[in-house]
């Protein structure tokens, strides 16, 4: 009897030990996700290399680990906004997490679309992962903080700069260097000024006349906001025109009222940019960011400003790119004084783009979505994600050996981003982003197709922007 | 009396659905059109504007140009489809045509393709630098065809795309109409010595009028609200060369979130469509109402 009791006791102890070990083997994610097992969260994002990684890798991994299903829609930029905004406006709750591009976050915050992630995690400690640490992120996270409370409203999923890419193989070719020297009297090297850039573009257009090669890419779709973005966020700043030329205090756009949209510098910038179309491949007037990357990857341009999200695959993926190993990276060319202004923090030389995932108030699965956002916000998932999408949102990612190796293959894109990222800036904090864009963009389109002169385009655009801002009540 | 009640009962579900999805939104749009309402404004609430939105529309050159452009597009599309559709209908009815059934099937296929796919396909065909249309036009005729810089090229391509997509519908309608025509009047006209043109104009066209009227109305209303195909093909460009009224309203209502102004635009466009349809009806039937 005594031995029987002992045996039963040992049995219970063993069972207890086994079950506690088994529980300990369950990941934190599985335990935290227990109440949401079988739930399905739906997200929407622009189809970018980084978001495709979420769709194809991180989503399924999260499901495997937590039992929470992730339905992820990676669609075009326009469709993404159209669907996400309509869902949040109508409070339908179709999407549990949405892509927040850096430039739209101010609109979303002004309209109170987003759940306060910091507060939600503080209120529900059971689902606050010890591996999610906001302090791990680069300063890019600051764009997704509520300016009033400082709380996190979105978890960064991609961040990149828009650098100047050039064909290193062509620039380093002694025969081409000689031809360039003979033709221009200058040494062939990546441009640091706009005059140099134009000269190089002209040279390569003539050189490549029978080679399907042109001097530059231009993101100048004559009917897509991509043209507006390239001009106001990548070109105008290099001429010293910041924040779309709109005064952030008075919301003036015309020079007469204190704005810069139609200033001499802005007009010089638009003339320069439209002038580059002479040296760009024919698809340029229908090119958005995707087509620009495609043009460069197809070897049809010697240089160009290309969104960094595409830098990795252009430089390393032979199945998609014909210029693997031939890509050089540098800072965009600027006007005199602009670099100094950027270094002193008084200006910037290009666009620091990216986005985060946030949770709409309309979401029906907020807690499960909070788990997912923390999952993708762990340091451990960042490296492979960066390799796939050339996006870095955490400081520690830069030092990973895999990233260092890829950086070498990309001729220092990540180094450039780490060291000179401070020279770039995101979009201005305008809650009227889309409204002004829709009013101003048609004038840029008209300048592209030659319907009106660039100077007139900016005069009319500035007047129209101000009228819109008066109508919206921002400008008195 | 009892039969009448049952009739209303059968009609009730459809009437209810029409009321909810048709009449209620119409009233709502009518209501919103009297307000200044933009959810991204400093004051995002509805602010009474009276008739200001409608007054602004009269002076809004972008809106008026968009409307005029749409009417031109609709005119070219409907007339071309009617003429070419008739020719094709006669051709596909000809006994001498070898493989008639095959051609009829092939010719009808575009109708089943979704407009968004049609727009995407045509864009791929026409995109500068890569599309086969600009490539061969340059190679064979030396034409620098570019739908992203040349307004005429873009406009013409939009018309041709619409013809490709919807002309089969017109052809099918006219084939059905022609097949149903009684033979006696045609034979009588031949006996009386009428030539082909006279028979066509004085016998066939009057007898086809109901079919023509229906087809023209359907195509006209479709053409006036073209959005998805054009969006995929040109996004309304180059600049605003193909920004038709449906696209213009969409841009104002969604990306610009200018709901009051967009609602006013929608109503004014609806009014223009109704007036246009009525004028067409009068012109084609000689009546001022009471369609039979």
XYZ file of C-alpha atoms in Angstrom:
768
model
C 0.000 0.000 0.000
C 2.769 2.262 1.057
C 4.689 1.529 -2.129
C 1.487 2.115 -4.144
C 1.066 5.565 -2.578
C 4.715 6.292 -3.308
C 4.289 5.154 -6.880
C 1.210 7.342 -7.351
C 3.030 10.257 -5.757
C 6.023 9.845 -8.051
C 3.621 9.549 -10.980
C 1.931 12.852 -10.099
C 5.264 14.577 -9.593
C 6.498 13.277 -12.975
C 3.304 14.396 -14.661
C 3.628 17.820 -13.058
C 7.238 18.133 -14.151
C 6.414 16.967 -17.688
C 3.503 19.348 -18.069
C 5.453 22.302 -16.687
C 8.319 21.513 -19.075
C 5.880 21.214 -21.940
C 4.351 24.598 -21.046
C 7.768 26.113 -20.761
C 8.507 24.868 -24.287
C 5.511 26.786 -25.628
C 6.704 30.103 -26.927
C 5.588 33.320 -25.298
C 3.640 33.979 -28.488
C 1.641 30.780 -28.241
C 0.731 31.423 -24.625
C -0.215 35.034 -25.220
C -2.223 34.098 -28.318
C -4.159 31.355 -26.569
C -7.399 33.379 -26.249
C -7.278 34.305 -29.950
C -6.581 30.844 -31.416
C -8.346 30.420 -34.734
C -9.009 34.157 -35.136
C -8.267 35.731 -38.506
C -6.757 39.168 -38.844
C -6.826 41.010 -42.163
C -4.278 43.555 -43.278
C -3.693 45.697 -46.332
C -0.522 47.209 -47.687
C 1.055 48.607 -50.795
C 2.712 45.861 -52.791
C 6.385 46.472 -52.047
C 9.251 43.998 -51.592
C 8.991 44.503 -47.823
C 5.247 43.910 -47.660
C 5.505 40.859 -49.887
C 7.885 39.429 -47.291
C 5.213 39.976 -44.660
C 2.663 38.265 -46.861
C 4.841 35.308 -47.787
C 7.042 34.779 -44.734
C 6.137 36.658 -41.567
C 2.386 36.134 -41.772
C 2.629 32.332 -42.160
C 5.303 32.150 -39.429
C 3.103 34.089 -37.065
C 0.182 31.791 -37.821
C 2.348 28.740 -37.195
C 3.473 30.088 -33.877
C 0.197 31.527 -32.584
C -2.677 29.845 -34.383
C -3.913 33.286 -35.471
C -4.520 33.433 -39.215
C -3.222 36.378 -41.205
C -4.942 37.401 -44.416
C -2.732 39.946 -46.106
C -3.628 42.010 -49.149
C -0.656 43.530 -50.987
C -2.093 45.781 -53.658
C -1.310 48.921 -55.632
C -0.615 52.174 -53.818
C -3.862 53.799 -54.989
C -6.001 50.791 -54.166
C -4.397 50.409 -50.769
C -5.326 53.958 -49.770
C -8.739 53.759 -51.342
C -9.664 50.595 -49.477
C -8.036 51.380 -46.144
C -9.413 54.913 -45.878
C -12.924 53.903 -46.914
C -12.847 51.107 -44.333
C -11.714 53.424 -41.558
C -14.085 56.222 -42.552
C -17.083 53.919 -42.681
C -15.934 52.081 -39.560
C -16.654 48.773 -41.256
C -13.781 46.881 -39.638
C -12.718 44.903 -42.684
C -9.036 45.515 -41.943
C -7.382 44.817 -38.609
C -4.109 46.452 -39.544
C -3.303 48.905 -42.313
C -0.210 50.280 -43.965
C 0.523 53.849 -42.908
C 2.922 55.497 -45.276
C 5.059 58.117 -43.603
C 3.425 60.940 -45.513
C -0.178 60.023 -44.650
C 0.313 59.456 -40.911
C -0.569 63.068 -40.074
C -3.890 62.734 -41.847
C -4.643 59.475 -40.040
C -3.716 61.005 -36.688
C -5.777 64.136 -37.346
C -8.773 61.971 -38.143
C -8.236 59.722 -35.143
C -8.142 56.552 -37.228
C -5.474 54.731 -35.235
C -5.272 52.766 -32.013
C -2.664 53.973 -29.494
C -0.294 50.998 -29.385
C 1.684 52.139 -26.320
C -1.484 52.644 -24.294
C -3.108 49.416 -25.472
C -0.093 47.374 -24.433
C 0.110 49.161 -21.088
C -3.572 48.433 -20.498
C -3.212 44.769 -21.378
C 0.145 43.551 -20.125
C -0.683 39.919 -20.961
C -0.176 40.620 -24.645
C 2.824 42.934 -24.269
C 5.765 40.998 -25.682
C 9.110 41.328 -23.905
C 10.750 41.229 -27.354
C 8.982 44.327 -28.637
C 11.024 47.342 -27.623
C 10.300 50.700 -29.267
C 13.751 51.910 -28.266
C 15.257 49.365 -30.687
C 13.914 51.261 -33.684
C 15.742 53.986 -35.540
C 14.483 57.546 -35.222
C 12.142 56.729 -38.124
C 9.740 55.526 -35.419
C 9.262 59.155 -34.372
C 7.152 59.762 -37.471
C 4.614 57.301 -36.101
C 4.337 58.765 -32.620
C 1.451 60.927 -31.517
C 2.991 64.422 -31.276
C 0.921 65.164 -28.161
C 1.473 62.033 -26.073
C 4.604 60.632 -27.694
C 2.895 57.241 -27.828
C 3.533 54.798 -30.652
C 0.693 54.678 -33.192
C 2.343 52.455 -35.802
C 5.088 49.820 -35.921
C 7.646 50.621 -38.644
C 7.833 47.925 -41.298
C 9.967 49.606 -43.931
C 12.235 52.602 -44.146
C 14.573 53.655 -46.889
C 16.033 56.708 -48.534
C 15.766 57.645 -52.187
C 19.404 57.651 -53.265
C 21.137 58.415 -56.517
C 21.868 55.132 -58.296
C 24.285 55.004 -61.185
C 25.736 52.332 -63.439
C 29.100 51.702 -61.834
C 30.219 49.503 -64.701
C 29.692 52.344 -67.172
C 31.131 55.043 -64.950
C 34.241 52.895 -64.315
C 34.770 51.902 -67.951
C 38.038 53.519 -69.140
C 36.799 53.846 -72.740
C 33.645 55.601 -71.615
C 35.596 57.760 -69.200
C 37.848 58.851 -72.056
C 34.903 59.543 -74.339
C 33.271 61.598 -71.609
C 36.466 63.553 -71.000
C 36.852 64.192 -74.727
C 33.253 65.269 -75.003
C 32.901 67.435 -71.893
C 36.395 68.111 -70.617
C 35.393 66.767 -67.214
C 36.079 63.513 -65.389
C 33.233 61.005 -65.327
C 32.107 60.533 -61.724
C 28.759 60.531 -59.921
C 27.239 63.985 -60.139
C 27.241 66.266 -57.130
C 25.553 69.205 -58.841
C 22.568 69.452 -61.133
C 24.704 70.742 -63.993
C 26.955 67.701 -63.734
C 23.934 65.409 -63.597
C 22.453 66.939 -66.747
C 25.802 66.743 -68.516
C 26.167 63.055 -67.672
C 22.581 62.383 -68.735
C 23.150 64.091 -72.074
C 26.393 62.195 -72.647
C 24.919 58.774 -71.954
C 21.849 59.468 -74.078
C 24.104 60.191 -77.033
C 26.420 57.309 -76.176
C 23.506 54.887 -75.791
C 21.544 55.968 -78.881
C 21.959 52.532 -80.476
C 22.087 50.566 -77.210
C 18.645 51.133 -75.651
C 20.405 53.201 -73.002
C 19.393 56.662 -71.831
C 20.985 59.187 -69.523
C 18.582 59.157 -66.611
C 15.363 57.857 -65.176
C 12.608 60.382 -64.439
C 9.590 59.435 -62.341
C 7.372 61.660 -64.462
C 4.081 59.900 -64.999
C 1.856 62.490 -66.642
C -1.215 61.334 -64.711
C -0.007 59.714 -61.476
C 0.887 61.426 -58.176
C 4.320 59.778 -58.426
C 5.386 62.778 -60.538
C 4.252 65.191 -57.822
C 6.190 63.206 -55.238
C 9.401 63.032 -57.217
C 9.361 66.745 -57.851
C 8.356 68.013 -54.412
C 10.042 65.402 -52.246
C 13.205 64.537 -54.180
C 14.011 67.357 -56.616
C 12.741 70.572 -55.031
C 14.627 69.980 -51.731
C 17.907 69.709 -53.646
C 17.217 73.276 -54.800
C 16.444 74.391 -51.252
C 12.648 74.240 -51.548
C 11.291 72.297 -48.599
C 7.864 71.085 -47.431
C 6.365 71.311 -50.919
C 7.025 75.067 -50.786
C 4.209 75.542 -48.265
C 4.834 77.568 -45.121
C 4.006 75.328 -42.170
C 2.698 78.211 -40.060
C 0.750 80.447 -42.414
C 0.061 77.745 -45.018
C 1.070 80.147 -47.741
C 2.206 78.615 -51.014
C 2.757 81.624 -53.261
C 5.937 83.586 -52.938
C 3.899 86.764 -52.626
C 2.421 85.477 -49.372
C 5.595 83.946 -47.983
C 5.468 80.496 -49.560
C 8.043 78.928 -51.857
C 6.028 76.829 -54.279
C 6.517 79.304 -57.119
C 9.788 80.798 -55.942
C 12.700 81.251 -58.317
C 14.375 78.200 -56.785
C 11.257 76.068 -57.292
C 10.953 77.200 -60.901
C 14.602 76.428 -61.530
C 14.017 72.971 -60.038
C 10.988 72.214 -62.221
C 12.734 73.447 -65.359
C 15.708 71.228 -64.549
C 13.539 68.180 -63.871
C 11.298 68.578 -66.926
C 14.440 69.232 -68.972
C 15.793 65.818 -67.985
C 12.987 64.170 -69.958
C 15.072 64.779 -73.104
C 17.580 62.302 -71.736
C 15.139 59.763 -70.313
C 13.652 56.636 -71.905
C 10.208 56.978 -73.497
C 8.457 55.172 -70.639
C 9.434 57.971 -68.239
C 6.259 59.957 -68.814
C 4.260 56.954 -67.666
C 6.648 55.918 -64.902
C 5.806 55.716 -61.231
C 8.326 54.461 -58.636
C 7.856 50.866 -59.823
C 8.548 51.605 -63.478
C 11.600 53.709 -62.578
C 13.025 50.727 -60.704
C 12.130 48.495 -63.654
C 13.812 50.851 -66.117
C 17.002 50.920 -64.074
C 16.958 47.162 -63.519
C 16.502 46.628 -67.259
C 19.705 48.566 -67.885
C 17.926 51.340 -69.774
C 19.301 54.246 -67.752
C 22.794 55.238 -66.657
C 21.655 57.024 -63.506
C 18.567 58.013 -61.599
C 16.872 58.621 -58.292
C 15.419 55.265 -57.282
C 13.482 54.403 -54.143
C 15.710 52.432 -51.791
C 13.106 49.698 -51.315
C 14.139 48.524 -54.767
C 17.883 48.909 -54.315
C 18.479 45.386 -53.008
C 16.788 43.465 -55.794
C 18.170 45.741 -58.505
C 21.690 45.220 -57.209
C 21.509 41.545 -56.239
C 18.625 39.610 -57.816
C 19.677 38.164 -61.170
C 16.222 36.758 -61.833
C 14.800 40.283 -62.010
C 17.681 42.612 -62.766
C 20.178 42.851 -65.605
C 22.484 45.169 -63.676
C 23.475 42.950 -60.758
C 26.918 43.942 -59.524
C 26.872 47.075 -61.669
C 25.068 49.482 -59.369
C 26.730 52.360 -57.593
C 25.036 54.467 -54.964
C 25.543 58.060 -53.947
C 23.835 61.139 -52.554
C 21.605 63.116 -54.925
C 23.125 66.140 -56.661
C 22.320 69.462 -55.005
C 22.538 73.203 -55.551
C 25.240 75.179 -53.789
C 24.515 75.631 -50.096
C 21.854 72.925 -49.859
C 24.176 70.242 -48.495
C 25.433 72.610 -45.813
C 21.853 73.463 -44.867
C 20.994 69.773 -44.580
C 24.066 69.026 -42.485
C 23.170 71.801 -40.098
C 19.625 70.487 -39.785
C 18.043 73.432 -41.604
C 17.063 71.509 -44.700
C 17.238 68.130 -46.392
C 18.396 66.717 -49.702
C 15.848 64.012 -50.431
C 13.111 61.774 -49.254
C 13.293 59.410 -46.304
C 10.367 57.159 -47.040
C 8.789 54.150 -45.478
C 5.781 53.053 -43.581
C 4.380 51.315 -40.563
C 1.497 49.077 -39.733
C -1.164 50.532 -37.491
C -4.434 49.253 -36.101
C -7.614 51.116 -37.017
C -10.165 51.815 -34.316
C -12.594 49.941 -36.533
C -10.631 46.670 -36.200
C -12.593 43.804 -34.720
C -9.462 41.922 -33.613
C -7.342 44.562 -31.950
C -5.559 42.306 -29.465
C -4.651 39.683 -32.058
C -3.422 42.476 -34.325
C -1.354 43.956 -31.507
C 0.330 40.592 -31.174
C 1.077 40.513 -34.889
C 2.499 44.028 -34.924
C 4.776 43.181 -32.007
C 5.786 39.979 -33.768
C 7.007 41.879 -36.810
C 8.590 44.435 -34.502
C 11.042 41.968 -32.966
C 14.733 42.431 -33.628
C 15.062 38.735 -34.523
C 12.954 38.997 -37.702
C 14.573 42.132 -39.068
C 17.639 40.822 -40.879
C 16.025 38.462 -43.372
C 13.294 41.011 -43.916
C 15.929 43.614 -44.741
C 17.646 41.240 -47.159
C 14.359 40.762 -48.988
C 13.205 44.362 -49.026
C 16.258 46.595 -48.490
C 14.506 48.214 -45.577
C 15.988 48.863 -42.171
C 14.010 50.089 -39.196
C 16.312 49.043 -36.331
C 19.847 50.163 -35.588
C 20.983 46.629 -34.729
C 20.119 45.387 -38.229
C 22.935 47.403 -39.789
C 25.555 45.396 -37.913
C 24.287 41.944 -38.852
C 26.911 40.103 -40.958
C 24.308 39.220 -43.589
C 23.438 42.901 -44.002
C 27.096 43.909 -44.100
C 27.582 41.369 -46.885
C 24.598 42.670 -48.826
C 25.781 46.226 -48.267
C 29.020 45.332 -50.018
C 27.091 43.907 -52.972
C 25.049 47.106 -53.123
C 28.152 49.301 -53.054
C 27.278 50.764 -49.688
C 23.574 51.598 -49.833
C 23.039 50.669 -46.189
C 26.166 52.524 -45.119
C 24.889 55.567 -46.975
C 21.505 55.222 -45.290
C 23.055 54.804 -41.850
C 25.576 57.603 -42.113
C 23.721 60.098 -44.277
C 20.121 59.192 -43.544
C 19.963 62.317 -41.396
C 20.276 64.399 -44.566
C 16.962 63.045 -45.831
C 13.506 63.762 -44.444
C 10.000 62.425 -44.582
C 7.002 64.329 -45.877
C 5.886 67.477 -44.081
C 3.341 67.050 -41.272
C 0.365 68.182 -43.314
C -3.063 66.755 -42.458
C -4.259 68.005 -45.871
C -1.733 65.904 -47.786
C -4.070 64.305 -50.310
C -6.165 67.428 -50.881
C -3.219 69.643 -51.840
C -1.676 66.850 -53.882
C -4.825 66.466 -55.981
C -4.978 70.207 -56.605
C -1.305 70.724 -57.450
C -0.469 67.529 -59.342
C -2.388 68.391 -62.564
C -0.139 71.443 -63.056
C 2.936 69.260 -62.763
C 1.396 66.854 -65.310
C 0.773 69.763 -67.681
C 4.382 70.876 -67.368
C 5.562 67.337 -68.122
C 3.596 67.080 -71.355
C 4.475 70.640 -72.350
C 0.920 71.944 -72.121
C 2.172 74.839 -70.003
C 5.638 76.109 -69.139
C 7.152 75.006 -65.806
C 7.155 78.571 -64.470
C 3.457 79.003 -65.249
C 2.700 75.562 -63.832
C 4.145 76.505 -60.455
C 2.480 79.927 -60.434
C -0.884 78.309 -61.067
C -0.195 75.428 -58.688
C 0.725 77.761 -55.823
C -2.407 79.850 -56.335
C -4.594 76.732 -56.499
C -2.951 75.241 -53.400
C -3.607 78.394 -51.416
C -7.216 78.515 -52.562
C -7.665 74.915 -51.446
C -6.066 75.628 -48.083
C -8.412 78.581 -47.601
C -11.359 76.368 -48.506
C -10.218 73.740 -46.015
C -9.884 76.386 -43.320
C -6.139 76.091 -42.726
C -5.251 79.387 -44.274
C -7.170 82.475 -43.164
C -58.682 43.413 -57.044
C -57.103 40.369 -55.439
C -54.890 39.873 -58.497
C -53.754 43.455 -58.238
C -52.688 42.973 -54.593
C -50.726 39.837 -55.460
C -48.990 41.752 -58.214
C -47.872 44.428 -55.800
C -46.742 41.720 -53.391
C -44.528 40.192 -56.067
C -43.132 43.594 -56.905
C -42.489 44.508 -53.294
C -38.995 42.945 -52.856
C -37.647 44.541 -56.018
C -39.264 47.857 -55.144
C -37.796 47.739 -51.656
C -34.316 46.966 -52.960
C -34.583 49.748 -55.534
C -35.742 52.144 -52.838
C -32.843 51.261 -50.539
C -30.027 51.140 -53.085
C -31.352 53.728 -55.519
C -33.696 56.254 -54.008
C -32.168 56.593 -50.529
C -28.596 57.273 -51.832
C -30.065 59.727 -54.332
C -31.765 61.682 -51.562
C -28.595 61.532 -49.485
C -26.496 62.907 -52.350
C -29.087 65.604 -52.948
C -28.809 66.525 -49.262
C -24.996 66.466 -49.120
C -24.813 68.632 -52.256
C -26.123 71.569 -50.220
C -23.228 71.401 -47.757
C -19.552 72.163 -47.658
C -18.167 68.923 -46.269
C -14.575 67.765 -46.262
C -13.447 65.386 -43.548
C -9.893 66.734 -43.837
C -10.918 70.344 -43.297
C -10.224 72.191 -40.065
C -13.955 71.853 -39.430
C -14.815 68.377 -40.706
C -18.549 68.680 -40.071
C -21.246 69.451 -42.640
C -21.564 73.202 -43.112
C -24.589 74.609 -44.906
C -23.604 76.040 -48.278
C -26.962 76.403 -49.987
C -26.472 76.470 -53.741
C -22.824 77.517 -53.548
C -21.548 74.130 -54.771
C -23.735 74.363 -57.876
C -22.742 77.972 -58.450
C -19.046 77.007 -58.233
C -19.568 74.225 -60.750
C -20.764 76.652 -63.390
C -17.401 78.467 -63.182
C -15.239 75.378 -62.656
C -13.381 75.020 -65.945
C -11.863 71.674 -64.924
C -15.320 70.247 -64.324
C -16.804 71.771 -67.482
C -13.869 70.575 -69.596
C -14.244 67.140 -68.102
C -17.940 67.082 -68.923
C -17.374 68.333 -72.471
C -14.613 65.778 -72.990
C -16.936 63.023 -71.827
C -19.664 64.111 -74.232
C -17.203 64.116 -77.142
C -15.972 60.681 -76.107
C -19.536 59.361 -75.830
C -20.450 60.808 -79.229
C -17.510 59.190 -81.023
C -17.938 55.913 -79.193
C -21.681 55.529 -79.738
C -21.687 56.627 -83.386
C -18.675 54.467 -84.276
C -20.038 51.432 -82.479
C -23.396 51.828 -84.148
C -21.983 52.125 -87.650
C -19.299 49.469 -87.312
C -21.609 47.245 -85.282
C -24.194 47.313 -88.070
C -21.605 46.454 -90.719
C -20.303 43.589 -88.606
C -23.796 42.354 -87.832
C -24.574 42.140 -91.541
C -21.243 40.454 -92.208
C -21.751 37.876 -89.493
C -25.254 37.141 -90.807
C -24.039 36.520 -94.345
C -24.588 32.920 -95.446
C -21.475 33.068 -97.576
C -19.213 33.741 -94.590
C -17.101 30.678 -93.991
C -16.654 29.816 -90.280
C -19.475 32.171 -89.314
C -20.091 30.559 -85.914
C -16.411 30.722 -85.050
C -16.180 34.412 -85.908
C -19.371 35.167 -83.987
C -17.930 33.520 -80.883
C -14.541 35.189 -81.207
C -16.128 38.543 -81.840
C -18.269 38.266 -78.732
C -15.461 37.323 -76.342
C -14.388 40.884 -75.357
C -17.790 41.477 -73.738
C -17.041 38.938 -71.032
C -13.732 40.517 -70.073
C -13.864 42.735 -66.955
C -13.315 46.434 -67.756
C -10.381 46.643 -65.376
C -8.663 43.775 -67.235
C -9.394 45.421 -70.575
C -7.788 48.654 -69.367
C -4.753 46.826 -67.998
C -4.280 44.841 -71.204
C -4.527 47.903 -73.402
C -2.110 49.734 -71.170
C 0.414 46.946 -71.605
C -0.122 47.092 -75.353
C 0.279 50.851 -75.512
C 2.772 51.760 -72.796
C 5.566 53.899 -74.246
C 8.921 52.193 -74.461
C 7.648 48.638 -74.075
C 4.231 48.264 -75.697
C 3.928 46.574 -79.075
C 1.583 49.244 -80.458
C 4.092 52.124 -80.183
C 6.855 49.784 -81.322
C 5.173 48.731 -84.566
C 3.683 52.136 -85.290
C 7.201 53.522 -85.179
C 8.713 50.627 -87.117
C 6.159 50.489 -89.904
C 4.833 54.040 -90.173
C 7.377 56.175 -88.330
C 4.681 57.375 -85.920
C 5.837 58.447 -82.464
C 2.783 57.153 -80.688
C 2.795 58.047 -76.990
C -0.304 57.965 -74.820
C 1.488 59.563 -71.899
C 2.475 62.754 -73.700
C 0.126 63.148 -76.652
C -3.453 64.027 -75.714
C -4.846 63.002 -79.121
C -3.164 59.617 -79.002
C -4.533 58.967 -75.531
C -8.045 60.091 -76.448
C -8.099 58.048 -79.646
C -6.790 54.994 -77.807
C -9.541 55.345 -75.206
C -12.126 55.351 -78.014
C -10.571 52.372 -79.793
C -10.381 50.425 -76.537
C -14.043 51.098 -75.876
C -14.901 50.012 -79.427
C -12.974 46.782 -78.978
C -14.734 46.071 -75.717
C -18.329 47.076 -76.433
C -18.877 46.951 -80.170
C -19.668 43.211 -79.957
C -22.608 44.103 -77.719
C -23.945 46.470 -80.378
C -23.336 43.853 -83.065
C -25.227 41.212 -81.109
C -28.156 43.561 -80.451
C -28.388 44.542 -84.083
C -28.069 40.935 -85.221
C -30.981 40.039 -82.974
C -32.978 42.960 -84.355
C -32.145 42.198 -87.972
C -32.940 38.503 -87.565
C -36.359 39.346 -86.173
C -37.300 41.669 -89.048
C -40.168 40.392 -91.183
C -39.089 39.539 -94.743
C -42.236 40.758 -96.475
C -41.598 44.529 -96.280
C -38.055 44.013 -97.557
C -39.244 41.883 -100.465
C -41.993 44.404 -101.203
C -39.439 47.221 -101.265
C -37.268 45.269 -103.707
C -40.254 44.584 -105.950
C -41.078 48.283 -105.872
C -37.586 48.971 -107.226
C -35.903 50.366 -104.136
C -32.112 50.300 -104.186
C -30.069 49.023 -101.216
C -29.601 52.443 -99.685
C -33.279 53.287 -99.972
C -34.287 49.943 -98.500
C -31.845 50.467 -95.643
C -32.947 54.007 -94.864
C -36.702 53.776 -95.464
C -37.428 50.186 -94.447
C -34.756 48.653 -92.253
C -33.926 51.665 -90.071
C -37.562 52.453 -89.153
C -38.229 48.820 -88.334
C -35.008 48.589 -86.301
C -35.762 51.749 -84.354
C -36.738 50.060 -81.044
C -33.541 48.016 -81.079
C -31.434 51.009 -82.128
C -32.977 53.175 -79.433
C -32.326 50.631 -76.690
C -28.772 49.986 -77.861
C -27.922 53.655 -78.163
C -29.296 54.426 -74.693
C -27.380 51.602 -73.074
C -24.131 52.496 -74.788
C -24.550 56.212 -74.238
C -25.090 55.820 -70.527
C -22.175 53.387 -70.294
C -19.897 55.756 -72.192
C -20.856 58.692 -69.990
C -19.816 56.831 -66.876
C -16.581 55.238 -68.128
C -14.137 55.013 -65.237
C -12.355 51.722 -64.675
C -11.021 51.089 -68.187
C -9.812 54.662 -68.530
C -8.300 54.612 -65.065
C -6.217 51.592 -65.975
C -5.260 52.883 -69.414
C -4.300 56.496 -68.765
C -5.368 57.445 -65.233
C -7.069 60.393 -66.898
C -3.897 61.658 -68.560
C -1.770 62.832 -70.105
C -2.425 65.783 -67.804
C -6.244 65.857 -67.980
C -6.725 64.728 -71.599
C -8.814 61.674 -70.693
C -10.118 62.755 -67.318
C -13.744 61.951 -68.028
C -16.483 63.018 -65.710
C -16.720 59.759 -63.763
C -13.020 59.876 -63.007
C -13.191 63.558 -62.123
C -16.011 62.947 -59.660
C -14.149 60.015 -58.136
C -11.010 62.130 -57.609
C -13.043 64.856 -55.926
C -15.026 62.533 -53.702
C -12.370 60.057 -52.611
C -8.755 61.295 -52.717
C -9.877 64.909 -52.160
C -12.699 63.949 -49.757
C -14.683 66.934 -51.027
C -18.020 65.257 -50.464
C -20.352 68.239 -50.847
C -18.830 69.419 -54.099
C -18.574 65.867 -55.411
C -22.246 65.269 -54.637
C -23.192 68.413 -56.550
C -21.089 67.263 -59.492
C -22.786 63.878 -59.480
C -26.241 65.420 -59.532
C -25.442 67.875 -62.279
C -23.978 65.046 -64.354
C -27.085 62.962 -63.760
C -29.199 65.902 -64.886
C -27.147 66.297 -68.073
C -27.460 62.569 -68.780
C -31.245 62.650 -68.369
C -31.623 65.701 -70.590
C -29.366 64.186 -73.212
C -31.279 60.920 -73.190
C -34.590 62.751 -73.488
C -33.342 64.833 -76.416
C -32.094 61.695 -78.096
C -35.375 59.953 -77.511
C -37.283 62.848 -79.016
C -34.911 63.035 -81.960
C -35.126 59.341 -82.714
C -38.835 58.813 -82.176
C -40.314 62.208 -82.865
C -42.241 61.883 -79.594
C -41.943 63.922 -76.424
C -42.838 61.101 -74.085
C -44.853 57.946 -73.646
C -42.461 55.336 -75.019
C -44.289 52.289 -76.269
